[in-house]
Amino acid sequence: MNEILKKAINTHTLSKDEIINLLESDGSELYKAADSVRKIAVGDGVHLRGLIEFSNICSKTCKYCGIRGANLSISRYRLSVEDILKDVKQGVESGFKTIVLQSGEDAYFSKELMCEIITEIKKFDVALTLSIGERSYDDYKAFREAGADRYLLRIETTDKGLYNNMHPNMSFENRIRCLNDLKSLGYETGTGCLIGLPGQSIKSLAEDILFFKELNADMIGVGPFLPHPNTPLKDEPCGSFDLALKVMAITRLLLPDINIPATTAMETLNPNGRVIALQSGANVFMPNITGESSKNYEIYPNKSGINASNSDIMVKLDEMLNLIGRHVAKDKGFRK
Ligand code: SAH
């Protein structure tokens, strides 16, 4: 086996140049190495997270994102607390052990309202992940005290110039501040990046991976950039599936015991994308369990998603996973 891969498997460290070398390699050995590290560190169980996209209203204007505030051509929705809890109940009854609440940056969901929702959800026996963007330390602290277990906030890119270009009126420093706050408050903290943003280099992807390692992130989600027709990046090419897979696999080598989802964006680019990801380092799957309105949660076009609202979803997913020697994990899936 390639010396760099041997080093990664034995020490879980790599230099930037070594990461660049792997990103430029053909990938097949890398995927196998990541799959074996995944098997040893976290086993064959796949953790399912039930995703509820509860609002597509967003005050930010991230240039790549279909639900950016400046997009006037989508219809906006916001679920009521009652409807959110209905989706949670259905998810719990189907067997989900983790609920993920995701939204645009919607100030309607104040600290108080979020705490009320978190308290209600935590009455069910589930782990709760939030993915609602940048908030103050005070808000993050209140959500944590109300019972939220995990938080997802991708850095998107660690290339500061590119970050500032992609995120008008936002600040890279504040994004980092958020991630540090989340870590210090004891959240299992997830971050990640987009692959194939216009102007993004291989070197900057290597730096993203080193950032994940330095933060000691508990969860990493990566996916290819997919151009959305109602955004300033509509004419840019898609990110590469293979490159996204490589970033994910190297992340597994450097952070063996973390949770890594096979992301929906990967499935959108390749019909078998999520299974390939599960065989290249991923151990988490995040089906959408939102009721009707989330068809408008179009962060990118043709966002694929299995319909997880039927009650035999667990059996179906278990059957699918059994075909590749895996199974649905029964526990809440915290980092070991
Ligand atoms: N408001 C929340 C959730 C954002 S949507 C937050 O700020 O964290 C979740 C993720 O979708 C983003 O972090 C981004 O990485 C991804 N995403 C957005 N637009 C995308 C696109 N056009 N292609 C691929 N992924 C995209």
Coordinates of N, CA and C in Angstrom, one line a residue, residues 142-326:
A142 N -28.3 28.6 25.9 CA -29.7 28.3 26.2 C -30.2 27.1 25.5
F143 N -29.9 26.9 24.3 CA -30.3 25.7 23.5 C -29.7 24.4 24.2
R144 N -28.5 24.6 24.6 CA -27.8 23.4 25.2 C -28.4 23.1 26.5
E145 N -28.7 24.1 27.3 CA -29.3 23.9 28.6 C -30.7 23.3 28.5
A146 N -31.4 23.7 27.4 CA -32.7 23.1 27.1 C -32.7 21.7 26.7
G147 N -31.5 21.2 26.3 CA -31.3 19.8 26.0 C -30.8 19.4 24.6
A148 N -30.4 20.4 23.8 CA -29.9 20.1 22.5 C -28.5 19.4 22.7
D149 N -28.3 18.3 21.9 CA -27.1 17.5 22.1 C -26.0 17.9 21.1
R150 N -26.4 18.2 19.9 CA -25.4 18.4 18.8 C -25.8 19.6 18.0
Y151 N -24.8 20.1 17.2 CA -25.0 21.3 16.4 C -24.2 21.1 15.1
L152 N -24.8 21.4 14.0 CA -24.1 21.3 12.7 C -24.0 22.8 12.1
L153 N -22.7 23.1 11.8 CA -22.5 24.4 11.2 C -21.2 24.3 10.4
R154 N -21.5 24.1 9.1 CA -20.3 24.0 8.2 C -19.5 25.3 8.1
I155 N -18.2 25.1 8.1 CA -17.3 26.3 7.8 C -17.4 26.7 6.3
E156 N -17.9 25.7 5.5 CA -18.1 25.9 4.1 C -16.8 25.9 3.3
T157 N -15.8 26.8 3.7 CA -14.5 26.8 3.2 C -13.6 27.5 4.2
T158 N -12.3 27.1 4.4 CA -11.4 27.8 5.3 C -10.6 28.8 4.5
D159 N -10.8 28.9 3.2 CA -10.1 29.9 2.4 C -10.9 31.3 2.7
K160 N -10.2 32.1 3.5 CA -10.9 33.3 4.0 C -11.4 34.2 2.8
G161 N -10.6 34.4 1.8 CA -10.9 35.2 0.7 C -12.2 34.6 0.0
L162 N -12.1 33.4 -0.2 CA -13.3 32.7 -0.9 C -14.5 32.7 0.0
Y163 N -14.3 32.5 1.3 CA -15.4 32.6 2.3 C -16.1 33.9 2.2
N164 N -15.3 35.0 2.2 CA -15.9 36.3 2.2 C -16.6 36.6 0.8
N165 N -16.0 36.1 -0.2 CA -16.7 36.3 -1.5 C -18.0 35.5 -1.6
M166 N -18.1 34.3 -1.0 CA -19.3 33.5 -1.1 C -20.4 34.0 -0.2
H167 N -20.0 34.7 0.9 CA -20.9 35.1 2.0 C -21.0 36.6 2.2
P168 N -21.8 37.3 1.4 CA -21.8 38.7 1.5 C -22.4 39.1 2.9
N169 N -21.8 40.1 3.5 CA -22.2 40.6 4.8 C -22.1 39.6 5.9
M170 N -21.2 38.6 5.8 CA -21.0 37.7 6.9 C -19.5 37.7 7.2
S171 N -19.1 37.2 8.3 CA -17.7 37.2 8.6 C -17.1 35.8 9.0
F172 N -16.0 35.6 8.4 CA -15.3 34.3 8.7 C -15.0 34.1 10.2
E173 N -14.6 35.3 10.8 CA -14.2 35.2 12.2 C -15.5 34.8 13.1
N174 N -16.6 35.3 12.7 CA -17.8 35.0 13.4 C -18.2 33.5 13.3
R175 N -17.9 33.0 12.1 CA -18.2 31.5 11.9 C -17.3 30.7 12.8
I176 N -16.0 31.1 12.9 CA -15.1 30.4 13.8 C -15.5 30.5 15.2
R177 N -15.9 31.8 15.6 CA -16.4 32.0 16.9 C -17.5 31.1 17.3
C178 N -18.5 30.9 16.4 CA -19.6 30.0 16.6 C -19.1 28.6 16.9
L179 N -18.2 28.1 16.0 CA -17.8 26.7 16.2 C -17.1 26.6 17.5
N180 N -16.2 27.6 17.9 CA -15.6 27.5 19.2 C -16.5 27.5 20.4
D181 N -17.6 28.4 20.3 CA -18.6 28.4 21.3 C -19.3 27.1 21.4
L182 N -19.6 26.5 20.3 CA -20.4 25.2 20.4 C -19.5 24.1 21.0
K183 N -18.3 24.1 20.7 CA -17.4 23.1 21.3 C -17.3 23.3 22.8
S184 N -17.1 24.6 23.2 CA -16.9 24.9 24.6 C -18.1 24.6 25.4
L185 N -19.3 24.7 24.8 CA -20.6 24.4 25.5 C -20.9 22.9 25.6
G186 N -20.0 22.1 25.0 CA -20.2 20.7 25.2 C -21.1 20.1 24.1
Y187 N -21.4 20.8 23.1 CA -22.2 20.2 22.0 C -21.3 19.2 21.3
E188 N -21.8 18.1 20.7 CA -21.1 17.4 19.7 C -21.2 18.3 18.5
T189 N -20.1 18.7 18.0 CA -20.0 19.8 17.0 C -19.7 19.2 15.6
G190 N -20.5 19.6 14.7 CA -20.3 19.2 13.3 C -20.0 20.3 12.4
T191 N -19.1 20.1 11.5 CA -18.8 21.2 10.5 C -18.6 20.5 9.2
G192 N -18.0 21.2 8.2 CA -17.7 20.5 6.9 C -17.6 21.6 5.9
C193 N -17.5 21.1 4.6 CA -17.2 22.1 3.6 C -17.9 21.7 2.3
L194 N -18.0 22.7 1.4 CA -18.5 22.4 0.0 C -17.3 22.1 -0.8
I195 N -17.6 21.2 -1.8 CA -16.5 20.9 -2.7 C -16.8 21.4 -4.1
G196 N -15.9 22.2 -4.6 CA -16.1 22.7 -6.0 C -16.7 24.1 -6.1
L197 N -16.5 24.8 -5.0 CA -16.9 26.3 -5.2 C -16.1 26.9 -6.2
P198 N -16.6 27.9 -7.0 CA -15.8 28.6 -8.0 C -14.6 29.2 -7.3
G199 N -13.4 28.9 -7.8 CA -12.2 29.5 -7.3 C -11.5 28.7 -6.2
Q200 N -12.1 27.6 -5.8 CA -11.6 26.8 -4.7 C -10.4 25.9 -5.2
S201 N -9.3 25.9 -4.4 CA -8.2 25.1 -4.9 C -8.1 23.8 -4.1
I202 N -7.3 22.8 -4.6 CA -7.0 21.6 -3.9 C -6.3 21.9 -2.6
K203 N -5.4 22.9 -2.6 CA -4.7 23.2 -1.4 C -5.7 23.7 -0.4
S204 N -6.7 24.5 -0.7 CA -7.6 24.9 0.3 C -8.4 23.8 0.8
L205 N -8.7 22.8 0.0 CA -9.5 21.6 0.5 C -8.6 20.9 1.5
A206 N -7.3 20.8 1.3 CA -6.4 20.2 2.2 C -6.4 20.9 3.5
E207 N -6.4 22.3 3.4 CA -6.5 23.1 4.7 C -7.8 22.9 5.4
D208 N -8.9 22.7 4.6 CA -10.2 22.4 5.3 C -10.1 21.1 6.1
I209 N -9.5 20.1 5.5 CA -9.4 18.8 6.3 C -8.5 19.0 7.5
L210 N -7.4 19.8 7.4 CA -6.6 20.0 8.6 C -7.4 20.8 9.7
F211 N -8.2 21.7 9.2 CA -9.1 22.5 10.1 C -10.0 21.5 10.9
F212 N -10.6 20.5 10.2 CA -11.5 19.6 10.9 C -10.7 18.9 12.0
K213 N -9.5 18.5 11.7 CA -8.7 17.8 12.6 C -8.3 18.6 13.8
E214 N -7.9 19.9 13.5 CA -7.5 20.8 14.6 C -8.7 21.1 15.5
L215 N -9.9 21.3 15.0 CA -11.1 21.6 15.8 C -11.5 20.3 16.6
N216 N -11.0 19.2 16.1 CA -11.5 17.9 16.6 C -13.0 17.8 16.5
A217 N -13.5 18.0 15.3 CA -14.9 18.0 15.1 C -15.5 16.6 15.4
D218 N -16.7 16.6 15.8 CA -17.3 15.3 16.2 C -18.1 14.7 15.0
M219 N -18.4 15.6 14.0 CA -19.1 15.2 12.8 C -18.6 16.0 11.7
I220 N -18.5 15.4 10.5 CA -18.1 16.2 9.3 C -19.0 15.8 8.2
G221 N -19.6 16.8 7.6 CA -20.4 16.6 6.4 C -19.8 17.4 5.2
V222 N -19.5 16.6 4.1 CA -19.0 17.3 2.9 C -19.9 16.9 1.8
G223 N -20.0 17.8 0.8 CA -20.8 17.5 -0.4 C -20.4 18.4 -1.5
P224 N -20.6 17.9 -2.7 CA -20.3 18.7 -3.9 C -21.2 19.9 -4.0
F225 N -20.6 21.1 -4.4 CA -21.4 22.2 -4.7 C -22.3 21.9 -6.0
L226 N -23.6 22.3 -5.9 CA -24.5 22.0 -7.0 C -25.2 23.4 -7.3
P227 N -25.0 23.9 -8.5 CA -25.5 25.2 -8.9 C -27.0 25.3 -8.9
H228 N -27.5 26.3 -8.2 CA -29.0 26.5 -8.2 C -29.3 27.6 -9.2
P229 N -30.4 27.4 -10.0 CA -30.7 28.4 -11.1 C -31.1 29.8 -10.6
N230 N -31.5 29.9 -9.3 CA -31.9 31.2 -8.8 C -30.8 31.9 -7.9
T231 N -29.6 31.6 -8.2 CA -28.5 32.1 -7.4 C -27.4 32.7 -8.4
P232 N -26.6 33.6 -7.8 CA -25.5 34.2 -8.7 C -24.6 33.1 -9.3
L233 N -24.5 31.9 -8.7 CA -23.6 30.9 -9.2 C -24.3 29.9 -10.2
K234 N -25.4 30.4 -10.8 CA -26.2 29.4 -11.6 C -25.4 28.9 -12.8
D235 N -24.5 29.6 -13.3 CA -23.8 29.1 -14.5 C -22.4 28.4 -14.2
E236 N -22.2 28.2 -12.9 CA -20.9 27.5 -12.6 C -21.1 26.0 -12.7
P237 N -20.0 25.3 -12.9 CA -20.1 23.8 -13.0 C -20.3 23.2 -11.6
C238 N -20.9 22.0 -11.6 CA -21.0 21.2 -10.3 C -19.7 20.9 -9.8
G239 N -19.6 20.7 -8.4 CA -18.4 20.1 -7.8 C -18.3 18.7 -8.2
S240 N -17.1 18.1 -8.0 CA -16.8 16.7 -8.4 C -17.2 15.8 -7.3
F241 N -17.9 14.7 -7.7 CA -18.3 13.7 -6.8 C -17.1 13.0 -6.2
D242 N -16.1 12.6 -7.1 CA -14.9 11.9 -6.7 C -14.1 12.8 -5.7
L243 N -14.0 14.1 -5.9 CA -13.2 14.9 -5.0 C -13.9 15.0 -3.7
A244 N -15.2 15.1 -3.7 CA -16.0 15.1 -2.4 C -15.7 13.8 -1.6
L245 N -15.8 12.7 -2.4 CA -15.5 11.4 -1.8 C -14.1 11.3 -1.2
K246 N -13.2 11.9 -1.9 CA -11.8 11.8 -1.4 C -11.6 12.7 -0.1
V247 N -12.2 13.9 -0.1 CA -12.2 14.7 1.1 C -12.8 13.9 2.3
M248 N -13.9 13.3 2.1 CA -14.6 12.5 3.1 C -13.7 11.4 3.6
A249 N -13.1 10.7 2.7 CA -12.3 9.5 3.0 C -11.1 9.9 3.8
I250 N -10.4 11.0 3.4 CA -9.2 11.4 4.2 C -9.6 11.9 5.6
T251 N -10.8 12.5 5.7 CA -11.3 13.0 7.0 C -11.5 11.8 7.9
R252 N -12.0 10.7 7.4 CA -12.1 9.4 8.2 C -10.8 8.9 8.6
L253 N -9.8 9.0 7.8 CA -8.4 8.5 8.2 C -7.9 9.4 9.3
L254 N -8.1 10.7 9.3 CA -7.6 11.6 10.3 C -8.4 11.6 11.6
L255 N -9.7 11.4 11.5 CA -10.6 11.4 12.7 C -11.4 10.1 12.7
P256 N -10.8 9.0 13.1 CA -11.3 7.7 12.9 C -12.7 7.4 13.5
D257 N -12.9 8.1 14.7 CA -14.1 7.7 15.5 C -15.3 8.7 15.4
I258 N -15.2 9.6 14.4 CA -16.3 10.6 14.3 C -17.5 10.1 13.5
N259 N -18.5 10.8 13.5 CA -19.7 10.5 12.6 C -19.6 11.3 11.3
I260 N -19.7 10.5 10.2 CA -19.6 11.1 8.9 C -20.8 10.7 8.1
P261 N -21.7 11.6 7.7 CA -22.8 11.2 6.8 C -22.5 11.0 5.4
A262 N -23.2 10.1 4.8 CA -23.3 10.0 3.3 C -24.3 11.1 2.9
T263 N -23.8 12.2 2.3 CA -24.7 13.3 2.2 C -25.6 13.2 1.0
T264 N -26.8 13.9 1.1 CA -27.8 13.9 0.0 C -27.2 14.5 -1.3
A265 N -26.3 15.5 -1.1 CA -25.7 16.1 -2.3 C -24.9 15.1 -3.1
M266 N -24.3 14.1 -2.4 CA -23.6 13.1 -3.1 C -24.6 12.2 -3.9
E267 N -25.7 11.9 -3.3 CA -26.7 11.1 -4.0 C -27.3 11.8 -5.2
T268 N -27.4 13.1 -5.1 CA -27.9 13.9 -6.2 C -27.0 13.8 -7.5
L269 N -25.7 13.8 -7.3 CA -24.8 13.7 -8.4 C -24.6 12.3 -8.9
N270 N -24.8 11.3 -8.1 CA -24.5 9.9 -8.5 C -25.7 9.0 -7.9
P271 N -26.4 8.3 -8.8 CA -27.6 7.6 -8.2 C -27.2 6.6 -7.1
N272 N -26.0 6.2 -7.1 CA -25.6 5.2 -6.1 C -24.7 5.9 -5.0
G273 N -24.7 7.3 -5.1 CA -23.8 8.0 -4.3 C -23.7 7.8 -2.8
R274 N -24.8 7.6 -2.2 CA -24.8 7.4 -0.8 C -24.2 6.0 -0.4
V275 N -24.5 5.0 -1.2 CA -24.0 3.7 -0.9 C -22.4 3.7 -1.1
I276 N -22.0 4.4 -2.2 CA -20.6 4.5 -2.4 C -19.9 5.2 -1.2
A277 N -20.6 6.3 -0.7 CA -20.0 7.1 0.4 C -20.0 6.2 1.7
L278 N -21.0 5.4 1.9 CA -21.0 4.5 3.1 C -19.9 3.4 3.0
Q279 N -19.4 3.2 1.8 CA -18.3 2.2 1.6 C -16.9 2.9 1.4
S280 N -16.9 4.2 1.7 CA -15.7 5.0 1.6 C -15.4 5.8 2.8
G281 N -16.0 5.4 3.9 CA -15.7 6.1 5.2 C -16.9 6.6 5.9
A282 N -18.1 6.8 5.3 CA -19.3 7.3 5.9 C -20.0 6.2 6.8
N283 N -20.6 6.7 7.9 CA -21.4 5.8 8.8 C -22.7 6.3 9.3
V284 N -23.2 7.4 8.6 CA -24.4 8.1 9.0 C -25.2 8.3 7.7
F285 N -26.5 8.3 7.9 CA -27.5 8.5 6.8 C -28.6 9.4 7.4
M286 N -28.9 10.5 6.6 CA -29.8 11.5 7.2 C -31.1 11.7 6.4
P287 N -32.0 10.7 6.4 CA -33.2 10.9 5.6 C -34.1 12.0 6.0
N288 N -34.7 12.6 5.0 CA -35.6 13.8 5.3 C -37.0 13.2 5.8
I289 N -37.4 13.7 7.0 CA -38.7 13.2 7.5 C -39.7 14.3 7.6
T290 N -39.4 15.4 6.9 CA -40.3 16.6 7.0 C -41.6 16.2 6.2
G291 N -42.7 16.7 6.7 CA -44.0 16.5 5.9 C -43.9 17.4 4.7
E292 N -45.0 17.6 4.0 CA -45.2 18.3 2.7 C -44.3 19.5 2.4
S293 N -44.2 20.5 3.2 CA -43.7 21.8 2.7 C -42.3 21.8 2.3
S294 N -41.5 20.8 2.8 CA -40.1 20.9 2.6 C -39.6 20.7 1.1
K295 N -40.6 20.5 0.2 CA -40.2 20.5 -1.2 C -39.7 21.9 -1.6
N296 N -40.0 22.9 -0.8 CA -39.5 24.2 -1.0 C -38.2 24.5 -0.3
Y297 N -37.7 23.5 0.3 CA -36.4 23.6 1.0 C -35.3 23.2 -0.1
E298 N -35.3 24.0 -1.1 CA -34.4 23.6 -2.2 C -33.1 24.4 -2.2
I299 N -32.1 23.9 -1.4 CA -30.9 24.6 -1.3 C -30.1 24.4 -2.6
Y300 N -30.4 23.2 -3.3 CA -29.8 23.0 -4.6 C -30.9 22.3 -5.4
P301 N -30.8 22.2 -6.8 CA -31.9 21.6 -7.5 C -31.9 20.1 -7.4
N302 N -33.1 19.5 -7.6 CA -33.3 18.1 -7.6 C -32.7 17.4 -6.3
K303 N -32.8 18.1 -5.2 CA -32.3 17.5 -4.0 C -33.0 16.2 -3.8
S304 N -32.3 15.1 -3.9 CA -32.9 13.8 -3.8 C -33.2 13.5 -2.4
G305 N -34.1 12.6 -2.2 CA -34.4 12.2 -0.8 C -35.4 11.1 -0.8
I306 N -35.1 10.1 0.0 CA -36.1 9.0 0.1 C -37.2 9.5 0.9
N307 N -38.4 9.0 0.6 CA -39.5 9.4 1.4 C -39.6 8.6 2.7
A308 N -39.2 9.3 3.8 CA -39.0 8.5 5.0 C -40.3 8.6 5.9
S309 N -41.4 9.0 5.3 CA -42.5 9.2 6.2 C -43.3 7.9 6.5
N310 N -43.0 6.9 5.7 CA -43.7 5.6 5.9 C -43.1 4.8 7.1
S311 N -43.9 4.1 7.8 CA -43.5 3.5 9.1 C -42.5 2.4 8.9
D312 N -42.5 1.7 7.7 CA -41.5 0.6 7.5 C -40.2 1.0 7.0
I313 N -39.9 2.3 7.1 CA -38.7 2.9 6.6 C -37.4 2.2 7.1
M314 N -37.5 1.9 8.5 CA -36.3 1.2 9.1 C -36.1 -0.1 8.5
V315 N -37.1 -0.9 8.2 CA -37.0 -2.2 7.7 C -36.4 -2.1 6.3
K316 N -36.9 -1.2 5.5 CA -36.4 -1.0 4.1 C -34.9 -0.6 4.1
L317 N -34.6 0.4 5.0 CA -33.2 0.8 5.0 C -32.3 -0.3 5.5
D318 N -32.8 -1.1 6.5 CA -31.9 -2.2 7.0 C -31.7 -3.2 5.9
E319 N -32.7 -3.5 5.1 CA -32.5 -4.4 4.0 C -31.5 -3.9 3.0
M320 N -31.6 -2.6 2.7 CA -30.7 -1.9 1.8 C -29.2 -2.0 2.3
L321 N -29.1 -1.8 3.6 CA -27.8 -1.8 4.2 C -27.2 -3.2 4.3
N322 N -28.1 -4.2 4.6 CA -27.7 -5.6 4.6 C -27.0 -6.0 3.4
L323 N -27.4 -5.5 2.2 CA -26.8 -5.8 0.9 C -25.3 -5.5 0.9
I324 N -24.9 -4.5 1.7 CA -23.5 -4.1 1.7 C -22.9 -4.5 3.1
G325 N -23.4 -5.4 3.8 CA -22.8 -5.9 5.0 C -23.0 -5.0 6.2
R326 N -24.0 -4.1 6.1 CA -24.1 -3.1 7.2 C -25.6 -3.2 7.8

